[in-house]
Amino acid sequence: MKNGVAEIDYFGERKHALVDSPEIRAGDFVYAQAGMIVKKISEKEAAAVLCHWKKAFPELRRKDEELSRRTPAAAEWLEQVITRSFQGKPPSKKEIEKMLGVEDAADVAALYSAANELRRRQLKNSCCVHAIIEFSNYCRNDCAYCGIRKSNSALQRYRMSVSEIVEAADYAVNKLGFKALVLQSGEDEHYSPETLAEIVRKIREKCGAVVFVSVGEAGEDAYEKMWEAGARGALIRFETSDPALYADLHEGQELKERLDCIRFAAKLGFLIATGGLIGLPGQSKASLAQDILLTKELGAEMFSFGPFIPHSQTPLASHQKPALDDVLKLLAASRLAEPNAKILVTTALEKLAADGRRKGFMAGANSFMISTTPAKYFGKYDLYPGKPQRDEVVEEIRKAQQLLQEIGRAPTDFGV
Ligand code: 5AD
């Protein structure tokens, strides 16, 4: 251990992780997540986990290797861009834009498989699975695409109390086995900076998990207090890198304010998860290419891009949703542009195809989230319509584990 950074033995590999807890000593068995040691565990627990994975791990890796071999592109320019990405030379903005417009079937397949192979080379088969708790659907904003916008008077609003939120977190971590939690809400001023910090602190006291906050532009004071209370990640999308489009969609808001907020959180030390919506009206391929570059520039450790899905109670009700391949191309191009990133498959992608999650993984993605919002609130967190009727969380987890098993991925952050 040196300067708060510990060396960990991960199935024989040497990895480094920040020590975010005073109780950790050299030689301890630990859970590490998102580059941080989140919890010390007993030797007995470690032995059980290691015994499970020792058997399962090589088999999963073999399966992943089999499923993630790249096929050559038909177009010479694409083959060159891919080869350069594998050599550590990222594509230019123009090249990203061209990748987003690839149409030839062999080239599309080459793009996805290259992104998937690059994912495996850089990050092996690890897959992040975060639990998300959506604790309030009140929002002071009126985003043109969003179902929980202030002026949607048809929506029944809810807010969870501090103790309900802490209880939901306790359940996700200590019963379901998650090691990373995302606390999300609309921009709801009902929760003061002090209350947000209190929620984080109480969760950290009870739960050995990394806490991400996703509460929008809550203000510098709130981010400082949440950081002090132990939150370590911030999920906040910039939605689009085009300032004019941003202003059109967000009445009374400016892109610059959103970016300032993201940069402020990054400066405090928060791991940043950010990205945007795909398929907004008037959004060009050049603009999406810029979104990828902006995500890189913001130093994001996690890319969060998902399709825009029209919601009937919004001004964009009659606008088209994008094609599944538009989203997959963006995920794949993101992987070539930032080989080491965590790239999320969002639940919105599953609105475009039943096997959207699997397809996202096969196009370079390696993370997803499962909502553990209490059942009585889940349906009311109505960002976009037709969120899949959620099964029991336990069943959701089982299905996710089955998918990961089928494609040879190992969840890094939920229990075995
Ligand atoms: N379709 C898809 N995603 C949406 N979001 C909000 N509305 C929609 C929609 N109609 C996303 C926004 C926001 C996140 C919490 O939900 O990108 O950042």
Short mmCIF file of C-alpha atoms and ligand atoms in Angstrom, two decimals:
data_model
loop_
_atom_site.label_atom_id
_atom_site.label_comp_id
_atom_site.label_asym_id
_atom_site.label_seq_id
_atom_site.Cartn_x
_atom_site.Cartn_y
_atom_site.Cartn_z
CA MET A 1 0.00 0.00 0.00
CA LYS A 2 1.42 3.39 -1.01
CA ASN A 3 -0.11 6.88 -0.90
CA GLY A 4 -3.57 5.44 -0.38
CA VAL A 5 -3.22 3.12 -3.38
CA ALA A 6 -3.12 -0.62 -2.81
CA GLU A 7 -1.88 -3.38 -5.04
CA ILE A 8 -4.42 -6.17 -5.39
CA ASP A 9 -4.04 -9.73 -6.54
CA TYR A 10 -6.98 -10.35 -8.87
CA PHE A 11 -6.90 -13.95 -10.03
CA GLY A 12 -3.15 -13.69 -10.36
CA GLU A 13 -3.20 -10.27 -12.04
CA ARG A 14 -1.72 -7.21 -10.35
CA LYS A 15 -4.22 -4.36 -10.16
CA HIS A 16 -4.27 -1.05 -8.31
CA ALA A 17 -7.13 0.41 -6.30
CA LEU A 18 -7.68 3.43 -4.09
CA VAL A 19 -8.13 2.67 -0.43
CA ASP A 20 -11.29 4.50 0.58
CA SER A 21 -11.66 3.13 4.07
CA PRO A 22 -9.41 3.43 7.14
CA GLU A 23 -9.80 -0.21 8.19
CA ILE A 24 -7.93 -1.73 5.23
CA ARG A 25 -4.52 -3.30 5.95
CA ALA A 26 -2.00 -5.07 3.74
CA GLY A 27 -2.92 -8.74 3.38
CA ASP A 28 -6.69 -8.19 3.79
CA PHE A 29 -9.23 -9.77 1.50
CA VAL A 30 -11.27 -7.01 -0.14
CA TYR A 31 -13.93 -6.17 -2.66
CA ALA A 32 -12.72 -3.59 -5.14
CA GLN A 33 -14.97 -1.73 -7.52
CA ALA A 34 -14.46 1.15 -9.95
CA GLY A 35 -10.81 1.30 -8.96
CA MET A 36 -11.64 1.58 -5.26
CA ILE A 37 -11.56 -0.80 -2.38
CA VAL A 38 -15.09 -0.67 -1.07
CA LYS A 39 -15.07 -3.28 1.64
CA LYS A 40 -12.93 -5.63 3.65
CA ILE A 41 -14.27 -9.17 3.74
CA SER A 42 -13.49 -12.18 5.87
CA GLU A 43 -11.12 -14.88 4.71
CA LYS A 44 -14.04 -17.32 4.76
CA GLU A 45 -16.19 -15.16 2.48
CA ALA A 46 -13.22 -14.59 0.18
CA ALA A 47 -12.55 -18.32 -0.01
CA ALA A 48 -16.16 -19.00 -1.04
CA VAL A 49 -16.09 -16.29 -3.72
CA LEU A 50 -12.69 -17.37 -5.03
CA CYS A 51 -13.70 -21.01 -5.11
CA HIS A 52 -16.76 -20.15 -7.22
CA TRP A 53 -14.83 -17.98 -9.65
CA LYS A 54 -11.81 -20.25 -9.93
CA LYS A 55 -14.02 -22.77 -11.64
CA ALA A 56 -16.23 -20.38 -13.57
CA PHE A 57 -13.62 -17.86 -14.68
CA PRO A 58 -11.54 -19.76 -17.25
CA GLU A 59 -14.68 -21.15 -18.84
CA LEU A 60 -16.22 -17.66 -19.17
CA ARG A 61 -13.03 -16.22 -20.61
CA ARG A 62 -12.85 -18.99 -23.15
CA LYS A 63 -16.41 -18.33 -24.24
CA ASP A 64 -15.79 -14.60 -24.47
CA GLU A 65 -12.68 -15.16 -26.57
CA GLU A 66 -14.62 -17.35 -28.94
CA LEU A 67 -17.40 -14.76 -29.36
CA SER A 68 -15.23 -11.68 -29.74
CA ARG A 69 -12.96 -12.19 -32.71
CA ARG A 70 -13.03 -9.44 -35.21
CA THR A 71 -14.00 -9.88 -38.84
CA PRO A 72 -12.30 -7.76 -41.53
CA ALA A 73 -14.01 -4.71 -42.97
CA ALA A 74 -14.84 -4.52 -46.67
CA ALA A 75 -13.95 -0.85 -46.90
CA GLU A 76 -10.26 -0.11 -46.80
CA TRP A 77 -10.62 3.14 -44.84
CA LEU A 78 -12.53 1.34 -42.06
CA GLU A 79 -10.00 -1.47 -41.85
CA GLN A 80 -7.29 1.18 -41.47
CA VAL A 81 -9.18 3.08 -38.77
CA ILE A 82 -9.74 -0.17 -36.84
CA THR A 83 -6.10 -1.25 -37.17
CA ARG A 84 -4.94 2.13 -35.91
CA SER A 85 -7.31 1.97 -32.93
CA PHE A 86 -5.82 -1.41 -32.01
CA GLN A 87 -2.40 0.26 -32.09
CA GLY A 88 -3.56 2.90 -29.63
CA LYS A 89 -4.18 5.65 -32.19
CA PRO A 90 -7.75 6.84 -31.78
CA PRO A 91 -9.93 7.85 -34.73
CA SER A 92 -10.37 11.52 -35.69
CA LYS A 93 -13.73 13.27 -35.50
CA LYS A 94 -14.24 12.83 -39.25
CA GLU A 95 -13.49 9.12 -38.96
CA ILE A 96 -15.91 8.70 -36.07
CA GLU A 97 -18.55 10.49 -38.12
CA LYS A 98 -17.89 8.12 -41.03
CA MET A 99 -18.15 5.09 -38.73
CA LEU A 100 -21.54 6.27 -37.52
CA GLY A 101 -22.68 6.28 -41.15
CA VAL A 102 -21.39 2.82 -42.17
CA GLU A 103 -24.11 0.92 -44.09
CA ASP A 104 -22.51 -2.08 -45.79
CA ALA A 105 -23.40 -5.24 -43.81
CA ALA A 106 -19.83 -6.59 -43.73
CA ASP A 107 -18.55 -3.21 -42.54
CA VAL A 108 -21.20 -2.93 -39.84
CA ALA A 109 -20.29 -6.43 -38.61
CA ALA A 110 -16.59 -5.54 -38.77
CA LEU A 111 -17.16 -2.38 -36.72
CA TYR A 112 -19.11 -4.19 -33.97
CA SER A 113 -16.75 -7.15 -33.78
CA ALA A 114 -13.67 -4.91 -33.72
CA ALA A 115 -15.15 -2.92 -30.84
CA ASN A 116 -15.93 -6.14 -29.02
CA GLU A 117 -12.46 -7.58 -29.53
CA LEU A 118 -10.85 -4.32 -28.42
CA ARG A 119 -13.03 -4.41 -25.28
CA ARG A 120 -11.75 -7.90 -24.53
CA ARG A 121 -8.11 -7.03 -25.18
CA GLN A 122 -8.21 -3.99 -22.95
CA LEU A 123 -10.61 -5.00 -20.20
CA LYS A 124 -11.03 -8.73 -20.50
CA ASN A 125 -14.49 -10.07 -19.78
CA SER A 126 -15.36 -7.99 -16.72
CA CYS A 127 -18.78 -6.40 -16.74
CA CYS A 128 -20.06 -3.72 -14.36
CA VAL A 129 -23.54 -4.16 -13.04
CA HIS A 130 -24.74 -1.25 -10.94
CA ALA A 131 -27.99 -1.04 -9.02
CA ILE A 132 -29.97 2.13 -9.61
CA ILE A 133 -32.44 3.55 -7.11
CA GLU A 134 -34.73 6.19 -8.61
CA PHE A 135 -35.73 8.06 -5.48
CA SER A 136 -37.83 10.98 -6.76
CA ASN A 137 -39.60 11.80 -10.03
CA TYR A 138 -40.16 15.46 -9.19
CA CYS A 139 -38.19 17.75 -11.51
CA ARG A 140 -37.89 21.51 -11.80
CA ASN A 141 -36.83 21.27 -15.47
CA ASP A 142 -38.88 21.01 -18.62
CA CYS A 143 -36.65 18.99 -20.97
CA ALA A 144 -38.50 18.53 -24.26
CA TYR A 145 -37.90 14.76 -24.44
CA CYS A 146 -38.39 13.73 -20.83
CA GLY A 147 -41.49 12.14 -19.33
CA ILE A 148 -40.82 13.49 -15.83
CA ARG A 149 -40.57 17.09 -17.09
CA LYS A 150 -42.17 19.65 -14.82
CA SER A 151 -45.14 20.31 -17.08
CA ASN A 152 -46.23 16.69 -17.41
CA SER A 153 -49.28 17.07 -15.19
CA ALA A 154 -50.51 13.57 -16.04
CA LEU A 155 -47.68 11.99 -14.06
CA GLN A 156 -48.21 10.88 -10.49
CA ARG A 157 -45.22 12.16 -8.56
CA TYR A 158 -43.41 10.43 -5.71
CA ARG A 159 -40.54 11.08 -3.39
CA MET A 160 -38.83 8.56 -1.17
CA SER A 161 -37.98 9.56 2.38
CA VAL A 162 -34.39 9.40 3.62
CA SER A 163 -35.09 6.18 5.50
CA GLU A 164 -36.82 4.59 2.49
CA ILE A 165 -33.81 5.39 0.31
CA VAL A 166 -31.34 4.02 2.85
CA GLU A 167 -33.46 0.90 3.24
CA ALA A 168 -33.58 0.40 -0.55
CA ALA A 169 -29.78 0.76 -0.68
CA ASP A 170 -29.34 -1.64 2.21
CA TYR A 171 -31.51 -4.17 0.37
CA ALA A 172 -29.59 -3.75 -2.92
CA VAL A 173 -26.18 -4.15 -1.27
CA ASN A 174 -26.69 -6.39 1.71
CA LYS A 175 -29.44 -8.66 0.35
CA LEU A 176 -28.96 -8.62 -3.42
CA GLY A 177 -25.17 -8.31 -3.35
CA PHE A 178 -24.56 -5.17 -5.46
CA LYS A 179 -21.25 -3.37 -4.94
CA ALA A 180 -22.09 -0.16 -6.80
CA LEU A 181 -25.19 1.97 -6.38
CA VAL A 182 -26.57 4.86 -8.40
CA LEU A 183 -28.93 7.24 -6.63
CA GLN A 184 -30.99 9.03 -9.27
CA SER A 185 -33.78 11.60 -9.25
CA GLY A 186 -35.18 14.52 -11.17
CA GLU A 187 -33.79 17.90 -10.15
CA ASP A 188 -35.81 17.99 -6.96
CA GLU A 189 -35.03 20.87 -4.60
CA HIS A 190 -36.97 19.17 -1.85
CA TYR A 191 -33.68 17.42 -1.05
CA SER A 192 -31.28 20.07 0.26
CA PRO A 193 -27.50 19.61 -0.08
CA GLU A 194 -27.49 18.57 3.59
CA THR A 195 -30.20 15.96 3.02
CA LEU A 196 -28.43 14.55 -0.06
CA ALA A 197 -25.25 14.29 2.00
CA GLU A 198 -27.15 12.66 4.86
CA ILE A 199 -28.52 10.02 2.46
CA VAL A 200 -25.04 9.26 1.14
CA ARG A 201 -23.51 9.16 4.61
CA LYS A 202 -26.14 6.81 5.98
CA ILE A 203 -25.78 4.52 2.98
CA ARG A 204 -21.99 4.48 3.30
CA GLU A 205 -22.32 3.60 6.99
CA LYS A 206 -24.49 0.61 6.21
CA CYS A 207 -23.24 -0.54 2.83
CA GLY A 208 -19.87 -1.59 1.45
CA ALA A 209 -20.54 -0.17 -2.00
CA VAL A 210 -19.43 2.66 -4.25
CA VAL A 211 -22.10 5.35 -4.37
CA PHE A 212 -22.77 7.24 -7.61
CA VAL A 213 -25.12 10.23 -7.48
CA SER A 214 -27.30 11.21 -10.42
CA VAL A 215 -29.18 14.30 -9.36
CA GLY A 216 -28.44 16.76 -12.18
CA GLU A 217 -27.36 20.33 -11.55
CA ALA A 218 -27.72 20.20 -7.79
CA GLY A 219 -25.13 22.97 -7.25
CA GLU A 220 -21.51 23.07 -6.13
CA ASP A 221 -22.43 22.99 -2.46
CA ALA A 222 -24.40 19.77 -2.89
CA TYR A 223 -21.60 18.07 -4.83
CA GLU A 224 -19.05 19.11 -2.20
CA LYS A 225 -21.22 17.82 0.61
CA MET A 226 -22.04 14.56 -1.20
CA TRP A 227 -18.32 14.02 -1.84
CA GLU A 228 -17.49 14.62 1.84
CA ALA A 229 -20.25 12.19 2.79
CA GLY A 230 -18.56 9.50 0.69
CA ALA A 231 -20.16 9.59 -2.79
CA ARG A 232 -17.47 8.80 -5.34
CA GLY A 233 -19.21 8.78 -8.71
CA ALA A 234 -21.46 11.22 -10.57
CA LEU A 235 -23.71 10.20 -13.44
CA ILE A 236 -24.73 13.31 -15.29
CA ARG A 237 -25.29 13.42 -19.03
CA PHE A 238 -24.67 16.51 -21.13
CA GLU A 239 -27.40 15.10 -23.47
CA THR A 240 -25.96 16.77 -26.60
CA SER A 241 -22.70 18.59 -27.30
CA ASP A 242 -24.45 20.99 -29.68
CA PRO A 243 -25.13 24.20 -27.71
CA ALA A 244 -27.97 25.34 -30.02
CA LEU A 245 -29.74 21.97 -29.92
CA TYR A 246 -29.23 21.86 -26.15
CA ALA A 247 -30.83 25.29 -25.75
CA ASP A 248 -33.76 24.24 -27.96
CA LEU A 249 -34.49 21.16 -25.88
CA HIS A 250 -33.89 22.62 -22.43
CA GLU A 251 -35.92 25.72 -21.86
CA GLY A 252 -34.03 28.23 -19.75
CA GLN A 253 -30.88 26.11 -19.59
CA GLU A 254 -27.51 26.29 -21.29
CA LEU A 255 -25.05 23.57 -22.20
CA LYS A 256 -22.26 25.54 -20.56
CA GLU A 257 -23.92 25.29 -17.13
CA ARG A 258 -24.26 21.54 -17.49
CA LEU A 259 -20.63 21.15 -18.53
CA ASP A 260 -19.48 23.39 -15.67
CA CYS A 261 -21.34 21.13 -13.28
CA ILE A 262 -19.74 17.97 -14.73
CA ARG A 263 -16.28 19.55 -14.65
CA PHE A 264 -16.79 20.72 -11.08
CA ALA A 265 -17.72 17.20 -9.97
CA ALA A 266 -14.68 15.80 -11.81
CA LYS A 267 -12.42 18.34 -10.08
CA LEU A 268 -13.70 17.24 -6.70
CA GLY A 269 -12.60 13.73 -7.63
CA PHE A 270 -15.91 12.13 -8.65
CA LEU A 271 -15.66 9.38 -11.26
CA ILE A 272 -17.69 10.73 -14.13
CA ALA A 273 -20.31 8.84 -16.09
CA THR A 274 -21.70 10.96 -18.90
CA GLY A 275 -22.95 10.96 -22.46
CA GLY A 276 -26.08 11.86 -24.34
CA LEU A 277 -29.19 10.97 -26.24
CA ILE A 278 -29.10 9.45 -29.70
CA GLY A 279 -31.76 10.35 -32.27
CA LEU A 280 -32.77 13.84 -31.16
CA PRO A 281 -34.49 16.00 -33.78
CA GLY A 282 -31.98 17.74 -36.00
CA GLN A 283 -29.01 15.85 -34.50
CA SER A 284 -26.38 15.13 -37.17
CA LYS A 285 -23.72 12.41 -37.29
CA ALA A 286 -21.09 15.13 -36.90
CA SER A 287 -22.82 16.21 -33.71
CA LEU A 288 -22.85 12.63 -32.36
CA ALA A 289 -19.16 12.28 -33.22
CA GLN A 290 -18.57 15.43 -31.21
CA ASP A 291 -20.56 13.89 -28.32
CA ILE A 292 -18.06 11.01 -28.21
CA LEU A 293 -15.13 13.42 -28.21
CA LEU A 294 -16.72 15.56 -25.51
CA THR A 295 -17.24 12.49 -23.31
CA LYS A 296 -13.53 11.73 -23.69
CA GLU A 297 -12.55 15.30 -23.01
CA LEU A 298 -14.59 15.30 -19.79
CA GLY A 299 -12.44 12.37 -18.64
CA ALA A 300 -15.44 10.07 -18.31
CA GLU A 301 -14.71 6.68 -16.88
CA MET A 302 -18.10 5.55 -18.08
CA PHE A 303 -19.89 6.35 -21.35
CA SER A 304 -23.67 6.58 -20.97
CA PHE A 305 -25.41 6.91 -24.33
CA GLY A 306 -28.92 5.75 -25.06
CA PRO A 307 -31.62 6.20 -27.68
CA PHE A 308 -34.20 8.94 -27.42
CA ILE A 309 -37.62 7.28 -27.03
CA PRO A 310 -40.61 9.56 -27.75
CA HIS A 311 -42.94 10.09 -24.79
CA SER A 312 -46.58 11.05 -25.42
CA GLN A 313 -46.67 13.73 -22.71
CA THR A 314 -43.81 15.75 -24.23
CA PRO A 315 -43.36 18.16 -27.14
CA LEU A 316 -41.36 15.47 -28.97
CA ALA A 317 -44.21 12.93 -28.84
CA SER A 318 -44.41 12.50 -32.60
CA HIS A 319 -40.68 12.45 -33.29
CA GLN A 320 -39.16 9.14 -34.47
CA LYS A 321 -36.94 7.00 -32.29
CA PRO A 322 -33.58 6.02 -33.81
CA ALA A 323 -32.79 2.63 -35.36
CA LEU A 324 -31.08 0.03 -33.16
CA ASP A 325 -28.00 0.10 -35.41
CA ASP A 326 -27.62 3.87 -34.92
CA VAL A 327 -27.11 3.19 -31.23
CA LEU A 328 -24.85 0.16 -31.72
CA LYS A 329 -22.63 2.09 -34.14
CA LEU A 330 -22.22 4.82 -31.54
CA LEU A 331 -21.28 2.29 -28.84
CA ALA A 332 -18.77 0.65 -31.17
CA ALA A 333 -17.25 3.96 -32.28
CA SER A 334 -16.98 4.99 -28.61
CA ARG A 335 -15.00 1.82 -27.89
CA LEU A 336 -12.59 2.51 -30.76
CA ALA A 337 -12.24 6.11 -29.58
CA GLU A 338 -11.70 5.21 -25.91
CA PRO A 339 -10.61 1.56 -25.61
CA ASN A 340 -10.44 1.53 -21.81
CA ALA A 341 -13.81 3.10 -21.04
CA LYS A 342 -16.71 1.45 -19.36
CA ILE A 343 -19.47 1.66 -21.90
CA LEU A 344 -23.04 1.28 -20.71
CA VAL A 345 -25.92 -0.47 -22.37
CA THR A 346 -28.93 1.53 -21.22
CA THR A 347 -32.36 0.08 -20.55
CA ALA A 348 -33.73 2.41 -23.23
CA LEU A 349 -31.78 0.34 -25.77
CA GLU A 350 -33.94 -2.62 -24.85
CA LYS A 351 -36.92 -0.58 -26.08
CA LEU A 352 -35.50 -0.85 -29.59
CA ALA A 353 -35.02 -4.63 -29.55
CA ALA A 354 -35.70 -7.38 -27.06
CA ASP A 355 -32.08 -8.51 -27.28
CA GLY A 356 -30.74 -4.94 -27.23
CA ARG A 357 -28.60 -5.59 -24.19
CA ARG A 358 -26.85 -8.57 -25.75
CA LYS A 359 -26.33 -6.68 -29.01
CA GLY A 360 -24.85 -3.74 -27.09
CA PHE A 361 -22.37 -6.09 -25.40
CA MET A 362 -21.44 -7.56 -28.76
CA ALA A 363 -20.74 -4.04 -30.07
CA GLY A 364 -18.19 -3.11 -27.41
CA ALA A 365 -20.25 -2.30 -24.30
CA ASN A 366 -19.38 -3.75 -20.90
CA SER A 367 -21.68 -2.25 -18.26
CA PHE A 368 -25.34 -2.03 -17.40
CA MET A 369 -27.64 -1.14 -14.56
CA ILE A 370 -30.52 -2.89 -12.88
CA SER A 371 -33.21 -0.82 -11.22
CA THR A 372 -33.80 -1.81 -7.62
CA THR A 373 -36.28 1.01 -7.07
CA PRO A 374 -39.07 -0.32 -4.84
CA ALA A 375 -41.85 -1.86 -6.96
CA LYS A 376 -44.48 0.65 -5.87
CA TYR A 377 -42.46 3.52 -7.38
CA PHE A 378 -40.74 1.81 -10.31
CA GLY A 379 -43.45 2.44 -12.93
CA LYS A 380 -43.73 6.10 -11.98
CA TYR A 381 -40.14 6.86 -12.92
CA ASP A 382 -41.44 7.49 -16.39
CA LEU A 383 -38.54 9.04 -18.34
CA TYR A 384 -39.60 7.32 -21.55
CA PRO A 385 -42.70 5.24 -22.25
CA GLY A 386 -43.11 1.50 -21.98
CA LYS A 387 -40.24 0.83 -19.64
CA PRO A 388 -40.33 -2.95 -19.70
CA GLN A 389 -42.62 -4.26 -17.03
CA ARG A 390 -39.99 -5.17 -14.53
CA ASP A 391 -39.92 -8.65 -13.13
CA GLU A 392 -39.10 -9.15 -9.52
CA VAL A 393 -35.61 -7.76 -9.03
CA VAL A 394 -34.35 -11.20 -8.16
CA GLU A 395 -35.64 -12.48 -11.49
CA GLU A 396 -34.04 -9.51 -13.31
CA ILE A 397 -30.74 -10.40 -11.73
CA ARG A 398 -31.13 -14.04 -12.68
CA LYS A 399 -31.82 -13.13 -16.31
CA ALA A 400 -28.85 -10.78 -16.38
CA GLN A 401 -26.58 -13.44 -14.91
CA GLN A 402 -27.78 -15.90 -17.49
CA LEU A 403 -27.03 -13.48 -20.32
CA LEU A 404 -23.56 -12.78 -18.95
CA GLN A 405 -22.94 -16.48 -18.63
CA GLU A 406 -24.02 -17.08 -22.23
CA ILE A 407 -21.64 -14.48 -23.61
CA GLY A 408 -18.75 -15.26 -21.28
CA ARG A 409 -18.77 -12.13 -19.16
CA ALA A 410 -18.08 -11.95 -15.44
CA PRO A 411 -19.97 -9.43 -13.33
CA THR A 412 -17.44 -7.42 -11.32
CA ASP A 413 -19.82 -5.90 -8.89
CA PHE A 414 -22.61 -8.03 -7.79
CA GLY A 415 -22.67 -11.10 -5.65
CA VAL A 416 -22.24 -14.66 -6.73
N1 5AD B 1 -35.80 8.74 -24.00
C1 5AD B 1 -34.62 8.25 -23.60
N2 5AD B 1 -33.93 8.72 -22.54
C2 5AD B 1 -34.46 9.75 -21.86
N3 5AD B 1 -34.01 10.45 -20.79
C3 5AD B 1 -34.93 11.36 -20.47
N4 5AD B 1 -35.98 11.28 -21.32
C4 5AD B 1 -35.71 10.30 -22.19
C5 5AD B 1 -36.39 9.75 -23.33
N5 5AD B 1 -37.57 10.21 -23.74
C6 5AD B 1 -32.68 10.26 -20.20
C7 5AD B 1 -31.89 11.58 -20.18
C8 5AD B 1 -31.47 11.74 -18.75
C9 5AD B 1 -31.64 10.36 -18.19
C10 5AD B 1 -31.83 10.29 -16.72
O1 5AD B 1 -32.76 9.86 -18.84
O2 5AD B 1 -30.76 11.46 -21.01
O3 5AD B 1 -30.16 12.22 -18.58
#
